[in-house]
Amino acid sequence: MKKIYTLIFVLVAIAGQAQYKYGLKVTNLQEYKHSVKLNPNKELIDLEKFIPGIVLDIRYATTNNFTGEKIYNLAKAYARKPVAEALKRAQAELQKQGLGIKVYDAYRPYKATVRFYEVYKDTTYVASPYRGSRHNRGCAIDMTLINLKTGEELKMPTGYDSFQKEAWPSTPVKDPEARKNRALIIDVMRKQGFKVNGSEWWHYDFTGWKNYEVLDIDFEQL
């Protein structure tokens, strides 16, 4: 009987999922909570509380981003449980070298992805709203490395959200320091199950992201 009620709930949830103008059905707060009951790994974890020493620089909670708009009301970073655990291991490894992680963005509500696309339609650098972003699934991290003593960011080929080919991880880097730092962040994240995005050295997708739904839940609701 329990299985029957679960099936009914799922069918109702699917029918009730929000339909956006780009044709993508996304998961709302109620559906998300039910999914977590069925699978605790789907929980969105507050990274600042979960990972000791992690630093947040949530650019979309400010106007210091490519849109020039404040997209988020809160400067928060969340990720699905296995993603948060893997990032915590990466932080522990980096701390042995006197380094740490600074997060620019993590879980991103779907409505933000829609706004990004409407501002800048080049899907080389912004996700298509027809498919949703891996950020929308809680399975992507935008980040850089910092020196733990000074708090300063390590030198990288470009700044965050640079829409230039120099931001591609495959682009040759002349500066030896930036080249070394880029290789380090990619390697550390790869060891923990992340893959660097092909056009953004700062963007890391977690293995298995396809197993998680696209969400449209505001930080204030979490």
mmCIF file of C-alpha atoms in Angstrom:
data_model
loop_
_atom_site.group_PDB
_atom_site.id
_atom_site.type_symbol
_atom_site.label_atom_id
_atom_site.label_comp_id
_atom_site.label_asym_id
_atom_site.label_seq_id
_atom_site.Cartn_x
_atom_site.Cartn_y
_atom_site.Cartn_z
ATOM 1 C CA MET A 1 0.000 0.000 0.000
ATOM 2 C CA LYS A 2 2.872 2.372 0.819
ATOM 3 C CA LYS A 3 4.305 1.866 -2.649
ATOM 4 C CA ILE A 4 0.937 2.697 -4.199
ATOM 5 C CA TYR A 5 0.665 5.970 -2.267
ATOM 6 C CA THR A 6 4.238 6.863 -3.230
ATOM 7 C CA LEU A 7 3.467 6.212 -6.890
ATOM 8 C CA ILE A 8 0.330 8.359 -6.696
ATOM 9 C CA PHE A 9 2.307 11.198 -5.105
ATOM 10 C CA VAL A 10 4.962 11.009 -7.813
ATOM 11 C CA LEU A 11 2.379 11.061 -10.603
ATOM 12 C CA VAL A 12 0.626 14.044 -9.061
ATOM 13 C CA ALA A 13 3.942 15.818 -8.622
ATOM 14 C CA ILE A 14 4.876 15.258 -12.254
ATOM 15 C CA ALA A 15 1.520 16.593 -13.401
ATOM 16 C CA GLY A 16 1.901 19.611 -11.152
ATOM 17 C CA GLN A 17 5.451 20.563 -12.066
ATOM 18 C CA ALA A 18 5.786 24.139 -13.206
ATOM 19 C CA GLN A 19 5.734 24.594 -16.978
ATOM 20 C CA TYR A 20 8.027 27.381 -18.104
ATOM 21 C CA LYS A 21 8.019 29.201 -21.437
ATOM 22 C CA TYR A 22 11.103 27.249 -22.521
ATOM 23 C CA GLY A 23 9.229 23.967 -22.088
ATOM 24 C CA LEU A 24 11.264 22.587 -19.193
ATOM 25 C CA LYS A 25 9.445 21.094 -16.219
ATOM 26 C CA VAL A 26 11.232 21.782 -12.951
ATOM 27 C CA THR A 27 10.908 20.581 -9.365
ATOM 28 C CA ASN A 28 9.402 22.859 -6.730
ATOM 29 C CA LEU A 29 9.916 22.936 -2.951
ATOM 30 C CA GLN A 30 7.230 20.379 -2.072
ATOM 31 C CA GLU A 31 8.471 17.899 -4.657
ATOM 32 C CA TYR A 32 12.064 18.449 -3.553
ATOM 33 C CA LYS A 33 11.219 17.689 0.089
ATOM 34 C CA HIS A 34 9.507 14.468 -0.918
ATOM 35 C CA SER A 35 12.489 13.430 -3.057
ATOM 36 C CA VAL A 36 14.802 13.919 -0.061
ATOM 37 C CA LYS A 37 12.633 11.611 2.040
ATOM 38 C CA LEU A 38 12.997 8.943 -0.632
ATOM 39 C CA ASN A 39 16.701 9.614 -1.184
ATOM 40 C CA PRO A 40 18.641 11.602 1.488
ATOM 41 C CA ASN A 41 21.481 12.167 -0.995
ATOM 42 C CA LYS A 42 19.250 14.672 -2.771
ATOM 43 C CA GLU A 43 19.337 17.084 0.149
ATOM 44 C CA LEU A 44 20.814 20.516 -0.553
ATOM 45 C CA ILE A 45 23.568 21.176 1.975
ATOM 46 C CA ASP A 46 24.607 24.631 3.189
ATOM 47 C CA LEU A 47 28.287 24.630 2.202
ATOM 48 C CA GLU A 48 29.293 27.421 4.582
ATOM 49 C CA LYS A 49 28.026 25.419 7.555
ATOM 50 C CA PHE A 50 29.223 22.032 6.292
ATOM 51 C CA ILE A 51 32.796 22.780 5.204
ATOM 52 C CA PRO A 52 35.112 24.373 7.791
ATOM 53 C CA GLY A 53 37.024 27.357 6.459
ATOM 54 C CA ILE A 54 35.300 27.602 3.095
ATOM 55 C CA VAL A 55 34.922 31.163 1.802
ATOM 56 C CA LEU A 56 31.922 32.498 -0.110
ATOM 57 C CA ASP A 57 31.988 35.277 -2.698
ATOM 58 C CA ILE A 58 28.508 34.897 -4.172
ATOM 59 C CA ARG A 59 28.666 37.361 -7.028
ATOM 60 C CA TYR A 60 25.024 36.940 -8.054
ATOM 61 C CA ALA A 61 23.940 38.278 -4.664
ATOM 62 C CA THR A 62 25.573 41.542 -5.775
ATOM 63 C CA THR A 63 25.679 43.599 -8.957
ATOM 64 C CA ASN A 64 29.298 42.520 -9.504
ATOM 65 C CA ASN A 65 28.473 39.965 -12.188
ATOM 66 C CA PHE A 66 28.013 39.858 -15.959
ATOM 67 C CA THR A 67 24.318 40.798 -15.747
ATOM 68 C CA GLY A 68 24.970 43.910 -13.658
ATOM 69 C CA GLU A 69 21.929 42.863 -11.622
ATOM 70 C CA LYS A 70 21.414 41.434 -8.161
ATOM 71 C CA ILE A 71 20.042 37.981 -8.940
ATOM 72 C CA TYR A 72 19.932 36.407 -5.439
ATOM 73 C CA ASN A 73 18.502 37.954 -2.284
ATOM 74 C CA LEU A 74 20.872 35.935 -0.089
ATOM 75 C CA ALA A 75 24.599 35.203 -0.422
ATOM 76 C CA LYS A 76 24.315 31.446 0.087
ATOM 77 C CA ALA A 77 25.857 28.336 -1.455
ATOM 78 C CA TYR A 78 24.133 24.944 -1.467
ATOM 79 C CA ALA A 79 24.931 21.632 -3.141
ATOM 80 C CA ARG A 80 23.509 18.114 -3.085
ATOM 81 C CA LYS A 81 24.875 15.973 -0.259
ATOM 82 C CA PRO A 82 27.404 13.881 -2.257
ATOM 83 C CA VAL A 83 28.642 17.056 -3.958
ATOM 84 C CA ALA A 84 29.111 18.804 -0.613
ATOM 85 C CA GLU A 85 30.965 15.796 0.790
ATOM 86 C CA ALA A 86 33.308 15.686 -2.212
ATOM 87 C CA LEU A 87 33.975 19.416 -1.958
ATOM 88 C CA LYS A 88 34.761 18.974 1.724
ATOM 89 C CA ARG A 89 37.390 16.360 0.827
ATOM 90 C CA ALA A 90 38.874 18.734 -1.754
ATOM 91 C CA GLN A 91 39.077 21.486 0.871
ATOM 92 C CA ALA A 92 40.855 19.124 3.287
ATOM 93 C CA GLU A 93 43.399 18.193 0.618
ATOM 94 C CA LEU A 94 44.074 21.817 -0.265
ATOM 95 C CA GLN A 95 44.504 22.826 3.371
ATOM 96 C CA LYS A 96 47.594 20.585 3.533
ATOM 97 C CA GLN A 97 49.141 23.008 1.022
ATOM 98 C CA GLY A 98 48.012 26.118 2.867
ATOM 99 C CA LEU A 99 45.229 26.688 0.369
ATOM 100 C CA GLY A 100 41.453 26.806 0.480
ATOM 101 C CA ILE A 101 38.337 27.097 -1.648
ATOM 102 C CA LYS A 102 36.409 30.240 -2.461
ATOM 103 C CA VAL A 103 32.949 29.599 -3.914
ATOM 104 C CA TYR A 104 31.418 32.025 -6.399
ATOM 105 C CA ASP A 105 28.244 30.025 -6.986
ATOM 106 C CA ALA A 106 26.789 26.572 -6.369
ATOM 107 C CA TYR A 107 23.105 25.548 -6.530
ATOM 108 C CA ARG A 108 21.286 28.058 -8.712
ATOM 109 C CA PRO A 109 17.482 28.352 -8.955
ATOM 110 C CA TYR A 110 16.212 27.726 -12.492
ATOM 111 C CA LYS A 111 14.717 31.213 -12.726
ATOM 112 C CA ALA A 112 18.266 32.611 -12.488
ATOM 113 C CA THR A 113 19.367 30.486 -15.442
ATOM 114 C CA VAL A 114 16.448 31.860 -17.445
ATOM 115 C CA ARG A 115 17.519 35.400 -16.596
ATOM 116 C CA PHE A 116 21.142 34.718 -17.580
ATOM 117 C CA TYR A 117 20.023 33.400 -20.955
ATOM 118 C CA GLU A 118 17.797 36.412 -21.570
ATOM 119 C CA VAL A 119 20.717 38.733 -20.818
ATOM 120 C CA TYR A 120 23.372 36.791 -22.742
ATOM 121 C CA LYS A 121 22.175 34.153 -25.199
ATOM 122 C CA ASP A 122 25.541 32.568 -26.038
ATOM 123 C CA THR A 123 25.215 29.053 -24.563
ATOM 124 C CA THR A 124 28.981 28.636 -24.701
ATOM 125 C CA TYR A 125 28.977 30.562 -21.437
ATOM 126 C CA VAL A 126 25.420 30.405 -20.088
ATOM 127 C CA ALA A 127 23.177 27.349 -19.813
ATOM 128 C CA SER A 128 20.239 26.811 -22.121
ATOM 129 C CA PRO A 129 16.885 27.224 -20.334
ATOM 130 C CA TYR A 130 15.548 24.464 -22.561
ATOM 131 C CA ARG A 131 17.736 21.957 -20.684
ATOM 132 C CA GLY A 132 18.594 23.723 -17.453
ATOM 133 C CA SER A 133 21.976 24.050 -15.812
ATOM 134 C CA ARG A 134 23.929 21.572 -13.737
ATOM 135 C CA HIS A 135 23.885 24.365 -11.187
ATOM 136 C CA ASN A 136 20.075 24.016 -11.201
ATOM 137 C CA ARG A 137 20.563 20.371 -10.191
ATOM 138 C CA GLY A 138 22.791 21.301 -7.249
ATOM 139 C CA CYS A 139 25.707 19.513 -8.881
ATOM 140 C CA ALA A 140 28.022 22.301 -10.042
ATOM 141 C CA ILE A 141 30.465 24.548 -8.218
ATOM 142 C CA ASP A 142 31.983 27.821 -9.445
ATOM 143 C CA MET A 143 35.152 28.373 -7.452
ATOM 144 C CA THR A 144 38.764 29.399 -7.187
ATOM 145 C CA LEU A 145 41.637 28.840 -4.757
ATOM 146 C CA ILE A 146 42.885 31.155 -2.016
ATOM 147 C CA ASN A 147 45.945 31.441 0.173
ATOM 148 C CA LEU A 148 44.738 30.625 3.694
ATOM 149 C CA LYS A 149 47.190 33.002 5.387
ATOM 150 C CA THR A 150 46.421 36.064 3.276
ATOM 151 C CA GLY A 151 42.948 35.243 2.011
ATOM 152 C CA GLU A 152 44.064 36.312 -1.454
ATOM 153 C CA GLU A 153 42.959 34.477 -4.563
ATOM 154 C CA LEU A 154 45.597 32.526 -6.447
ATOM 155 C CA LYS A 155 46.435 33.857 -9.888
ATOM 156 C CA MET A 156 44.375 32.244 -12.641
ATOM 157 C CA PRO A 157 44.229 32.769 -16.437
ATOM 158 C CA THR A 158 41.187 35.068 -16.160
ATOM 159 C CA GLY A 159 38.758 36.423 -13.609
ATOM 160 C CA TYR A 160 35.423 34.795 -12.824
ATOM 161 C CA ASP A 161 32.742 34.819 -15.536
ATOM 162 C CA SER A 162 35.157 35.872 -18.248
ATOM 163 C CA PHE A 163 33.535 35.295 -21.644
ATOM 164 C CA GLN A 164 36.880 34.886 -23.385
ATOM 165 C CA LYS A 165 38.714 31.926 -24.858
ATOM 166 C CA GLU A 166 41.448 32.478 -22.270
ATOM 167 C CA ALA A 167 38.973 31.108 -19.701
ATOM 168 C CA TRP A 168 38.817 27.742 -21.466
ATOM 169 C CA PRO A 169 40.812 25.104 -19.551
ATOM 170 C CA SER A 170 42.272 23.899 -22.864
ATOM 171 C CA THR A 171 43.692 27.295 -23.814
ATOM 172 C CA PRO A 172 47.515 27.461 -23.422
ATOM 173 C CA VAL A 173 48.651 29.762 -20.613
ATOM 174 C CA LYS A 174 51.918 31.657 -20.918
ATOM 175 C CA ASP A 175 52.103 32.814 -17.301
ATOM 176 C CA PRO A 176 53.709 29.915 -15.358
ATOM 177 C CA GLU A 177 51.988 30.818 -12.063
ATOM 178 C CA ALA A 178 48.509 30.953 -13.601
ATOM 179 C CA ARG A 179 49.232 27.755 -15.536
ATOM 180 C CA LYS A 180 50.317 25.958 -12.366
ATOM 181 C CA ASN A 181 47.307 27.143 -10.357
ATOM 182 C CA ARG A 182 44.831 26.188 -13.069
ATOM 183 C CA ALA A 183 46.339 22.723 -13.310
ATOM 184 C CA LEU A 184 46.179 22.359 -9.516
ATOM 185 C CA ILE A 185 42.503 23.260 -9.134
ATOM 186 C CA ILE A 186 41.497 21.014 -12.039
ATOM 187 C CA ASP A 187 43.504 18.087 -10.647
ATOM 188 C CA VAL A 188 42.257 18.409 -7.059
ATOM 189 C CA MET A 189 38.645 18.588 -8.183
ATOM 190 C CA ARG A 190 39.064 15.715 -10.652
ATOM 191 C CA LYS A 191 40.293 13.463 -7.840
ATOM 192 C CA GLN A 192 37.040 14.129 -5.955
ATOM 193 C CA GLY A 193 34.741 13.318 -8.865
ATOM 194 C CA PHE A 194 34.409 16.699 -10.577
ATOM 195 C CA LYS A 195 34.995 17.586 -14.226
ATOM 196 C CA VAL A 196 35.996 21.054 -15.340
ATOM 197 C CA ASN A 197 33.667 22.828 -17.774
ATOM 198 C CA GLY A 198 35.043 23.150 -21.301
ATOM 199 C CA SER A 199 34.770 26.943 -21.410
ATOM 200 C CA GLU A 200 35.212 27.899 -17.737
ATOM 201 C CA TRP A 201 38.242 26.972 -15.637
ATOM 202 C CA TRP A 202 36.238 27.870 -12.459
ATOM 203 C CA HIS A 203 33.210 25.624 -13.160
ATOM 204 C CA TYR A 204 33.181 22.003 -11.902
ATOM 205 C CA ASP A 205 30.400 19.479 -12.560
ATOM 206 C CA PHE A 206 29.982 16.528 -10.238
ATOM 207 C CA THR A 207 29.837 12.981 -11.570
ATOM 208 C CA GLY A 208 26.275 11.683 -11.665
ATOM 209 C CA TRP A 209 24.613 15.087 -12.075
ATOM 210 C CA LYS A 210 22.061 13.492 -14.417
ATOM 211 C CA ASN A 211 20.562 11.684 -11.402
ATOM 212 C CA TYR A 212 19.314 14.963 -9.922
ATOM 213 C CA GLU A 213 16.337 17.069 -10.919
ATOM 214 C CA VAL A 214 16.357 20.672 -12.102
ATOM 215 C CA LEU A 215 15.155 22.758 -9.150
ATOM 216 C CA ASP A 216 13.567 26.187 -8.892
ATOM 217 C CA ILE A 217 13.703 26.818 -5.143
ATOM 218 C CA ASP A 218 14.817 30.152 -3.701
ATOM 219 C CA PHE A 219 17.489 30.230 -0.992
ATOM 220 C CA GLU A 220 14.966 31.750 1.397
ATOM 221 C CA GLN A 221 12.953 28.516 1.204
ATOM 222 C CA LEU A 222 15.827 26.224 2.127
#
